[in-house]
GROMACS .gro file of C-alpha atoms in nm:
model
  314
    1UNK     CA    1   1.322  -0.200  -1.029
    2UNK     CA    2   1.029  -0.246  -1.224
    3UNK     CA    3   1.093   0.018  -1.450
    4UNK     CA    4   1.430  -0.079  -1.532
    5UNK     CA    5   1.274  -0.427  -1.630
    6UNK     CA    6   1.033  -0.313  -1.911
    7UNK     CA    7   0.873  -0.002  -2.087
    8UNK     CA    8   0.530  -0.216  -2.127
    9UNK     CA    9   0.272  -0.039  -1.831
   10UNK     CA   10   0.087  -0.361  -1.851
   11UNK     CA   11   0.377  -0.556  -1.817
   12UNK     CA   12   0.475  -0.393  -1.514
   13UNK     CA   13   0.130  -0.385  -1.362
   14UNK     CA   14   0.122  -0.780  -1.400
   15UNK     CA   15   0.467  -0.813  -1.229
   16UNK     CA   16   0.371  -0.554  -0.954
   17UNK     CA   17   0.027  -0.764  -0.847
   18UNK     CA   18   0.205  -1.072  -0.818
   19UNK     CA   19   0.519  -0.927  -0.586
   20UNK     CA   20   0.260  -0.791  -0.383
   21UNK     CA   21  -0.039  -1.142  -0.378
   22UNK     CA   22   0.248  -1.359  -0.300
   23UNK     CA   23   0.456  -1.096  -0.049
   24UNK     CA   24   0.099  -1.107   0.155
   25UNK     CA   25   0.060  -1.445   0.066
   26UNK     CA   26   0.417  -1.508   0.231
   27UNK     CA   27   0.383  -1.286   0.551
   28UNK     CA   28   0.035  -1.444   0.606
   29UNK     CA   29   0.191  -1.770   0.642
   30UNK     CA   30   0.515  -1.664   0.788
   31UNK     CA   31   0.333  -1.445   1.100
   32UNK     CA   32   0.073  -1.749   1.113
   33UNK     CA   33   0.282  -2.010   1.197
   34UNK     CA   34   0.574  -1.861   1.352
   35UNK     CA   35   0.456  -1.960   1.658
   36UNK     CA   36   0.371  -2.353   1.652
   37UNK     CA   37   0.725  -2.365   1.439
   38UNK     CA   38   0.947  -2.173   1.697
   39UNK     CA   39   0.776  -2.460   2.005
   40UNK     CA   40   0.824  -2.749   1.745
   41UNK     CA   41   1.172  -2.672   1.705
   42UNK     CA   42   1.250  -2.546   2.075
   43UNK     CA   43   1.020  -2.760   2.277
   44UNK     CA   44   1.020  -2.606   2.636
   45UNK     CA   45   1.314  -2.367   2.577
   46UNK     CA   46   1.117  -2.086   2.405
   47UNK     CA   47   1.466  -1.884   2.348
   48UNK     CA   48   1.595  -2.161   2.142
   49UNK     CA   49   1.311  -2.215   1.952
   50UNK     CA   50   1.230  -1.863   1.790
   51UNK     CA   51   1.618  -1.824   1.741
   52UNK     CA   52   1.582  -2.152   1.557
   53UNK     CA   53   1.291  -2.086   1.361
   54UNK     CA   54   1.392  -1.704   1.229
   55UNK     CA   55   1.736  -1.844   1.145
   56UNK     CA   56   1.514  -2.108   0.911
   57UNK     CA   57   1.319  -1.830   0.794
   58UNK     CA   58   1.640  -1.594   0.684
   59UNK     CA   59   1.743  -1.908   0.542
   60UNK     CA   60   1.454  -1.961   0.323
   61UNK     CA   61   1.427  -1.580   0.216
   62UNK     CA   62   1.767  -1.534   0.132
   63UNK     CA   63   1.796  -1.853  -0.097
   64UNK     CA   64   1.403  -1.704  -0.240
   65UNK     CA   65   1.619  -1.396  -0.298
   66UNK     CA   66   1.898  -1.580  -0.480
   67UNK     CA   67   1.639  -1.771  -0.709
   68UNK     CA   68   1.475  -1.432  -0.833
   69UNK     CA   69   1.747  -1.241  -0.899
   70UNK     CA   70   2.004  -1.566  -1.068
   71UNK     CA   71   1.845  -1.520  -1.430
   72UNK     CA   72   1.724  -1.169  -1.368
   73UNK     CA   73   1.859  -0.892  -1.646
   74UNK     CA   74   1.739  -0.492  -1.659
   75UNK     CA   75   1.646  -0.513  -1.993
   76UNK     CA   76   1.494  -0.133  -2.040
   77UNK     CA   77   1.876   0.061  -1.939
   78UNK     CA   78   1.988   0.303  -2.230
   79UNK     CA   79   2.278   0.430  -2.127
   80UNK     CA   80   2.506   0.335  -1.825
   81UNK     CA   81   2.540   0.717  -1.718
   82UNK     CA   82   2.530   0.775  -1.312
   83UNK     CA   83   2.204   1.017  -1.261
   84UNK     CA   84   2.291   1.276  -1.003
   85UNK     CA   85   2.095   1.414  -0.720
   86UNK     CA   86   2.061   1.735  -0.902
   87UNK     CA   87   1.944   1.602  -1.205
   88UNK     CA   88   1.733   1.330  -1.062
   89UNK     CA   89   1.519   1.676  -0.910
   90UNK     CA   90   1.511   1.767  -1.282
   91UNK     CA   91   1.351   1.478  -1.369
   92UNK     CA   92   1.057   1.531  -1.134
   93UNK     CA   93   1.050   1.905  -1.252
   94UNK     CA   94   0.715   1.982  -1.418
   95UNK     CA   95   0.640   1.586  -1.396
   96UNK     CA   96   0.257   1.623  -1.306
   97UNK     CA   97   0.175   1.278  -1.371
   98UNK     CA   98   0.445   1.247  -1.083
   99UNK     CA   99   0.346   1.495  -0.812
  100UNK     CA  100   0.004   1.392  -0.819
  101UNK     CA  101   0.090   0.967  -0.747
  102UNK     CA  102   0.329   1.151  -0.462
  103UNK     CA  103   0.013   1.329  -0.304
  104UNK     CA  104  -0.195   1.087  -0.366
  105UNK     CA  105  -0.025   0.825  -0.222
  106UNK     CA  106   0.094   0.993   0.075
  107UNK     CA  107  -0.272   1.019   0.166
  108UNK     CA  108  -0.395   0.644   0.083
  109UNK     CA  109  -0.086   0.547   0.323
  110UNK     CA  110  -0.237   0.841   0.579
  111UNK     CA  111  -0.549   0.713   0.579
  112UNK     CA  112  -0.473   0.365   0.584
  113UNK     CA  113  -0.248   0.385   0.878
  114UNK     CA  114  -0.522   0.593   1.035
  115UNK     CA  115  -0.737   0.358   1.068
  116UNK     CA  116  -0.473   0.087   1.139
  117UNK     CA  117  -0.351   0.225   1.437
  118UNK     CA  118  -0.686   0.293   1.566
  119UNK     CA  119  -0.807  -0.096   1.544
  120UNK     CA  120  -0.682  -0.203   1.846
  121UNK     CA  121  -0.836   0.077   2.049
  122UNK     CA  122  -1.195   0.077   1.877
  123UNK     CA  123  -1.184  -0.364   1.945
  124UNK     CA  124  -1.034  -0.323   2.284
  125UNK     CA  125  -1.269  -0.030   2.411
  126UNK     CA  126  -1.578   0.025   2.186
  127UNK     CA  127  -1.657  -0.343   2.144
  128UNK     CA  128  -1.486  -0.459   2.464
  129UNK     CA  129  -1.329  -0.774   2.331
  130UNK     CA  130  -0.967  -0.747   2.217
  131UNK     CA  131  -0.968  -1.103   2.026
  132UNK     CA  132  -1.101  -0.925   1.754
  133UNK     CA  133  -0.739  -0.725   1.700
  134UNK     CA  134  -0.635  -1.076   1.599
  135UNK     CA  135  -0.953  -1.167   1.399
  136UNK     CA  136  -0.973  -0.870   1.185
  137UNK     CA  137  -0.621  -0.877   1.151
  138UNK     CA  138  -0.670  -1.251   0.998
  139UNK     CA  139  -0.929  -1.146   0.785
  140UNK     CA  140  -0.727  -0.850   0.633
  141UNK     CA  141  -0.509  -1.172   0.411
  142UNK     CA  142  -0.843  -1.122   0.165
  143UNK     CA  143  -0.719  -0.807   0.028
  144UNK     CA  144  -0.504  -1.050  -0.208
  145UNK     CA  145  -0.812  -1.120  -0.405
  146UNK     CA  146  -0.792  -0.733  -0.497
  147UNK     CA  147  -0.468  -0.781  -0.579
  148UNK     CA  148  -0.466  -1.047  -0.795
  149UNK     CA  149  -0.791  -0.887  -1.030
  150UNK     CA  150  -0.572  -0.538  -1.026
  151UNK     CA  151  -0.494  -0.657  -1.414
  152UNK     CA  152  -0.835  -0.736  -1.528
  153UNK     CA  153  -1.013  -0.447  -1.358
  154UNK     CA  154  -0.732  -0.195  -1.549
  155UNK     CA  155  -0.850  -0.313  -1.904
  156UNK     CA  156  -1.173  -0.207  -1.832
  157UNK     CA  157  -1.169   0.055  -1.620
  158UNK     CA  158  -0.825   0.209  -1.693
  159UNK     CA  159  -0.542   0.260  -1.418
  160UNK     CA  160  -0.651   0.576  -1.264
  161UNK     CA  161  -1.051   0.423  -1.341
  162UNK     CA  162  -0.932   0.087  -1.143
  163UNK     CA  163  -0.750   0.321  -0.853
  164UNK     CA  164  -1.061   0.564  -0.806
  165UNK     CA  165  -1.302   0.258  -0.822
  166UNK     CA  166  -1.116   0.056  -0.572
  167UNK     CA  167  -1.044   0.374  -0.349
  168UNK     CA  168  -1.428   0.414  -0.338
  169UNK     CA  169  -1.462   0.038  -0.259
  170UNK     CA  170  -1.239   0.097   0.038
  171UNK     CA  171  -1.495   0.400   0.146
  172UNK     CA  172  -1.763   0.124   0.110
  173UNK     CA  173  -1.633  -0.113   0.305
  174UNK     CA  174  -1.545   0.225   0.571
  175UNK     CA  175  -1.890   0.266   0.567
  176UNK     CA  176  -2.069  -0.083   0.635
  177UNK     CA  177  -1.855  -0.093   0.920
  178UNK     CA  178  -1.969   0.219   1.054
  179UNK     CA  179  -2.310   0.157   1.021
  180UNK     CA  180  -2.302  -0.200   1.156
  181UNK     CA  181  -2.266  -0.108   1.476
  182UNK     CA  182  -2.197  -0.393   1.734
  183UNK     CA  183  -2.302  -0.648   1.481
  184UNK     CA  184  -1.945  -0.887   1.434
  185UNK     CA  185  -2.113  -1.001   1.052
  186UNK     CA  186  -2.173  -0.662   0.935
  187UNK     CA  187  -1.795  -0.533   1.071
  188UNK     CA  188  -1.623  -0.814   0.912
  189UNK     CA  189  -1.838  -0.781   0.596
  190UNK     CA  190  -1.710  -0.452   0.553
  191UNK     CA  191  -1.390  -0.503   0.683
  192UNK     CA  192  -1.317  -0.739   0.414
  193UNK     CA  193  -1.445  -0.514   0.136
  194UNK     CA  194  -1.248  -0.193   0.278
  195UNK     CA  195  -0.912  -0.469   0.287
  196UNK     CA  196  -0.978  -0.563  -0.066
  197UNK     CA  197  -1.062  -0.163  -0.206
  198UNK     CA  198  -0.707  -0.081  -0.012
  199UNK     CA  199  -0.477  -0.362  -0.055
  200UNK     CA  200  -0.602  -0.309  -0.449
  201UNK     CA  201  -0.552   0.078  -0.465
  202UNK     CA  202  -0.186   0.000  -0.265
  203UNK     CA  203  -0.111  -0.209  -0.593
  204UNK     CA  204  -0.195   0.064  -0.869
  205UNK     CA  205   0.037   0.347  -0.702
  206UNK     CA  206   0.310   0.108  -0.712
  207UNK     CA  207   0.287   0.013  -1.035
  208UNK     CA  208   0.185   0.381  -1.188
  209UNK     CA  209   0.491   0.538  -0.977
  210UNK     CA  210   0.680   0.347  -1.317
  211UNK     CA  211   0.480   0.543  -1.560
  212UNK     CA  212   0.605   0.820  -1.405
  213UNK     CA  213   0.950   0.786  -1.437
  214UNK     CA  214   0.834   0.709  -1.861
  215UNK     CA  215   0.723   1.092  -1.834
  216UNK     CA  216   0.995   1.195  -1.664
  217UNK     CA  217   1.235   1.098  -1.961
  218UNK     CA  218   0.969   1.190  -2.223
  219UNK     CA  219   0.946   1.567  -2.085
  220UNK     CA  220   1.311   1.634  -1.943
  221UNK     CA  221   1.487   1.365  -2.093
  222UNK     CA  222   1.614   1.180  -1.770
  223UNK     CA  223   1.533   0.869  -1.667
  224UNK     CA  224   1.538   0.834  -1.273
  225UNK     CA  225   1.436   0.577  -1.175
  226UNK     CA  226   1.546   0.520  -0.825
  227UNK     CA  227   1.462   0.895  -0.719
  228UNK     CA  228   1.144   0.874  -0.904
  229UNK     CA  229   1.032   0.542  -0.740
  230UNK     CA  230   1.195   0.578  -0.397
  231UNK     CA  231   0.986   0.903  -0.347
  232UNK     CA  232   0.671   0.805  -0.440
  233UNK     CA  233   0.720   0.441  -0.262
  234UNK     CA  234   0.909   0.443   0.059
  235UNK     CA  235   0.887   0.825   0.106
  236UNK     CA  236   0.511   0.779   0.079
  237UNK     CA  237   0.498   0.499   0.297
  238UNK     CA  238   0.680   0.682   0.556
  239UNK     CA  239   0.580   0.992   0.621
  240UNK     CA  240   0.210   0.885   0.571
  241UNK     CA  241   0.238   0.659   0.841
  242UNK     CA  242   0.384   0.928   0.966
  243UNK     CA  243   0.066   1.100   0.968
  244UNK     CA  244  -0.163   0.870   0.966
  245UNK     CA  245  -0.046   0.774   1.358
  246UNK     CA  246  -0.054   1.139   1.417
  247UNK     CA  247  -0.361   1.264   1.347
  248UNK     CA  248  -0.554   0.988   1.462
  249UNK     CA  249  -0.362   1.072   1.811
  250UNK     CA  250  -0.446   1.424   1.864
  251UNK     CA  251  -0.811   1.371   1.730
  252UNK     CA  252  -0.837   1.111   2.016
  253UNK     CA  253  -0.660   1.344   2.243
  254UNK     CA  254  -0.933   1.634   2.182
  255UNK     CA  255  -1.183   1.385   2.297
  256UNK     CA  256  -1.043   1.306   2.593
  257UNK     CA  257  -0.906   0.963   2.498
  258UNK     CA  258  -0.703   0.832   2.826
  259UNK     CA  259  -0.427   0.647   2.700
  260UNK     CA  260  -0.379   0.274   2.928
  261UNK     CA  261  -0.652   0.374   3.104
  262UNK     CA  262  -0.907   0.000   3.171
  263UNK     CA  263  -1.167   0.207   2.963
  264UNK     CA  264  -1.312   0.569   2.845
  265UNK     CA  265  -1.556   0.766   2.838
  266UNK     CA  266  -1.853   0.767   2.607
  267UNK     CA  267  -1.705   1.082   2.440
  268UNK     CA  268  -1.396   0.949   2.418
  269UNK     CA  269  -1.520   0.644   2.250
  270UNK     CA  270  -1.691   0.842   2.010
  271UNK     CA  271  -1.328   0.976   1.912
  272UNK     CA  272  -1.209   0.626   1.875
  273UNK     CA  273  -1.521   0.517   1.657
  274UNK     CA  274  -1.464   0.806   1.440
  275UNK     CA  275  -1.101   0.791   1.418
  276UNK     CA  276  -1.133   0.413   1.300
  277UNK     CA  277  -1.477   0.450   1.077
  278UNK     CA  278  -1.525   0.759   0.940
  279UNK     CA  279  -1.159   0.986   0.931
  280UNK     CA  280  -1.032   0.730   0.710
  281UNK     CA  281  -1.295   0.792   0.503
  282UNK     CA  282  -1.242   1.169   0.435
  283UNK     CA  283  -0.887   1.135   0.385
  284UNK     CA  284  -0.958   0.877   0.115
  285UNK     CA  285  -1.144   1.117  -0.074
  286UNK     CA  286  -0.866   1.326  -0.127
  287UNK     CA  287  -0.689   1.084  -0.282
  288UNK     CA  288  -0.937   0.987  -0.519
  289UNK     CA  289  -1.006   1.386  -0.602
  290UNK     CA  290  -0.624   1.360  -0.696
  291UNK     CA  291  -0.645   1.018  -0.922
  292UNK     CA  292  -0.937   1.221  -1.119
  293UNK     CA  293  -0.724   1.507  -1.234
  294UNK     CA  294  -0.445   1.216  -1.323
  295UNK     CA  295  -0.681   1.050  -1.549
  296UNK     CA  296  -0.586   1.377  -1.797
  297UNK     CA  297  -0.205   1.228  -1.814
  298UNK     CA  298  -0.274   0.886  -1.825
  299UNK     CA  299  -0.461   0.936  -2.135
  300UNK     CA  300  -0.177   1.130  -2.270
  301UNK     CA  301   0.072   0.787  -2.189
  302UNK     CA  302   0.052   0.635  -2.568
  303UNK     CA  303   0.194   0.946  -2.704
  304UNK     CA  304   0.451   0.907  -2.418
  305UNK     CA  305   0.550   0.555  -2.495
  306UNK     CA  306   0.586   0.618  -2.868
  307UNK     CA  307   0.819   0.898  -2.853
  308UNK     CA  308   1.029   0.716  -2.608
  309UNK     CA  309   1.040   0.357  -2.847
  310UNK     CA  310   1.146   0.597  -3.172
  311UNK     CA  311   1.449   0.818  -2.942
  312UNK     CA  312   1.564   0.416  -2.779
  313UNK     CA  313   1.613   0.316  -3.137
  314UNK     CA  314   1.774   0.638  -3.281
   0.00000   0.00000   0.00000
């Protein structure tokens, strides 16, 4: 979408951190209160109640829905040819700037759901209290901050400066919690600064997945934007999850993790610290290795832009 809305990279980085502050913002509240709203409106028959209160919600989101797209128009369409498979592949042919958000963000999402699907196990076995799960999970709503100072931190440090910076932030915050220990302050300090580095970084692929499908055009002179975006989004997403649940998995396997067993072995909990702490961690840098060798393309994006404003008005 958001390339279809406007050639302007800082236009589309603007748009881009407020979809994703306010779609936090929105499941924050929406998982928080769930709960109290599905007994107020069901009383003792729970059944009735969370029927109830999801109807409400699909309600609300689908009149939300209605209200953004009324007055919306796709301002930045050339032509109204259909792009086919076989030349939306063309498009991402010899489209570094491309390849590189692909890998890179199939790693951030790797090591992010690494470490997400190793939370429960590290509260619930290393520091033998699982009301942390819900705790942490609380605290993770301050990554919006990040978010919301993605635009400020890009006119000063660039978008592939801003990615790298808030990449190593995430590291940071990795860190602090690794060296913390038991100690619930020093965990949640870096928790929050890890939440912030990653919900930040998660904001810059998005948005520089749309300068990609600018280079795309510039170099091979077809603009697709759904194969482009859909690839380095949602494929992304996917499959890094993908991996980030399984090699967190057989890492805790080769240290003898036990799976529903009431609790492991001091080897195995080592596996589970270092699954959640420190793997994470060494994926990351990967993915800020990659967003150095971008910086070379981004700097070549005003030449991009230029050539593509002169062919629109030909």
């Amino acid at each position: 979408m958001l390339p279809n809305l406007t050639l302007n990279s800082d236009d589309r980085q603007v748009a881009n951190s407020i979809r994703l502050v306010l779609g936090n913002v929105g499941n924050f509240f929406a998982v928080t209160f769930i709960l109290p709203f599905a007994n107020f409106l069901g009383g003792s028959n729970h059944q009735k109640g969370w029927s109830l209160a999801v109807g409400v919600y699909a309600i609300v989101a689908f009149v939300f829905l209605i209200i953004a797209f009324f007055d919306m128009r796709e301002k930045n369409i050339e032509n109204d040819k259909i792009i086919t498979i076989k030349e939306s592949f063309r498009a991402a042919r010899g489209n570094w700037p491309w390849i590189l958000i692909v890998l890179a963000n199939l790693i951030y999402w790797t090591a992010y759901m690494t470490r997400s699907s190793t939370l429960a196990y590290y509260f619930q076995y290393n520091m033998h209290n699982e009301n942390y799960i819900s705790l942490f999970n609380g605290f993770s709503i301050i990554q919006v901050l990040g978010m919301a100072s993605v635009p400020l931190f890009v006119k000063f440090l660039r978008k592939w400066g801003t990615t790298v910076f808030m990449l190593v932030l995430t590291c940071l915050g990795q860190a602090i919690m690794g060296f913390s220990g038991n100690n619930l302050t020093g965990l949640l300090i870096g928790w929050c600064i890890a939440c912030i580095g990653s919900g930040s970084a998660c904001t810059m692929f998005f948005a520089m997945v749309g300068d990609t499908v600018d280079f795309g055009e510039w170099k091979n002179g077809i603009r697709a934007n759904g194969f482009l975006t859909a690839i380095g989004a949602s494929f992304c997403i996917q499959v890094g999850s993908g991996f980030g649940s399984f090699i967190p998995a057989e890492v805790l396997k080769a240290f003898g993790f036990q799976s529903g067993a009431t609790s492991q072995s001091t080897n195995a909990m080592n596996g589970i610290s270092f699954s959640f702490l420190w793997l994470p961690i060494i994926i990351y840098i990967f993915s800020v290795l990659l967003m150095i060798v971008y910086r070379k393309w981004e700097m070549h994006e005003p030449v991009v832009i230029a050539d593509l404003e002169k062919r629109h008005t030909v």
